[in-house]
Amino acid sequence: MPIIATPSTPYPAITAQYQSARLQRLGNAINQGDTLGQVLTDLDELAQSIRIILTTPKGSDPLRPEFATDIYRLIDRPLAEVRLLLVRECVNALRNFEPRISLDRVEILGSIDRADIPVDSVYAVVHWSPANSSISAATAVSLA
């Protein structure tokens, strides 16, 4: 029987049937205290789910062969040529595999867009909000 955990925050629409642990360090975790393995709730859990969906190659999960994206097939092509394809892949994957969010927009940024992005790096910035909520958030995911 699954355990249903309801967050003690003002976001009652976000519930979980399981507890998710932080799978990666964000920022300079050494100076901020190591949060790897910490139980995630609410917006952090959704942001981690977005990162997992966008960085997992399609076909790598044997029990869910259609899970994730084909973004990795577009990595070595010029960003100017594949920007719309990257947006489409991100939007389709998030709509199919993360029903707990409502997408506002997806931006693809690379070194041709901003000087502070390293050469040969591409980021997807996903602007989203939890389903049935007016709170908005953005999650940046490194695609290359």
GROMACS .gro file of C-alpha atoms in nm, residues 5-7 16-24 34-46 48:
model
   26
    5ALA     CA    1   0.271   1.226   0.179
    6THR     CA    2   0.111   1.566   0.173
    7PRO     CA    3   0.347   1.864   0.193
   16ALA     CA    4   0.370   1.238  -0.368
   17GLN     CA    5   0.316   0.866  -0.334
   18TYR     CA    6   0.682   0.819  -0.252
   19GLN     CA    7   0.968   1.025  -0.124
   20SER     CA    8   1.232   1.142  -0.370
   21ALA     CA    9   1.593   1.191  -0.270
   22ARG     CA   10   1.819   1.459  -0.419
   23LEU     CA   11   2.023   1.281  -0.687
   24GLN     CA   12   2.284   1.548  -0.764
   34ASP     CA   13   2.600   1.843   0.138
   35THR     CA   14   2.236   1.798   0.041
   36LEU     CA   15   2.285   1.482  -0.165
   37GLY     CA   16   2.026   1.226  -0.055
   38GLN     CA   17   1.809   1.484   0.121
   39VAL     CA   18   1.435   1.420   0.082
   40LEU     CA   19   1.285   1.656  -0.174
   41THR     CA   20   0.939   1.802  -0.165
   42ASP     CA   21   0.727   2.033  -0.372
   43LEU     CA   22   0.907   2.248  -0.628
   44ASP     CA   23   1.250   2.088  -0.578
   45GLU     CA   24   1.109   1.745  -0.660
   46LEU     CA   25   0.944   1.875  -0.976
   48GLN     CA   26   1.463   1.734  -1.035
   0.00000   0.00000   0.00000
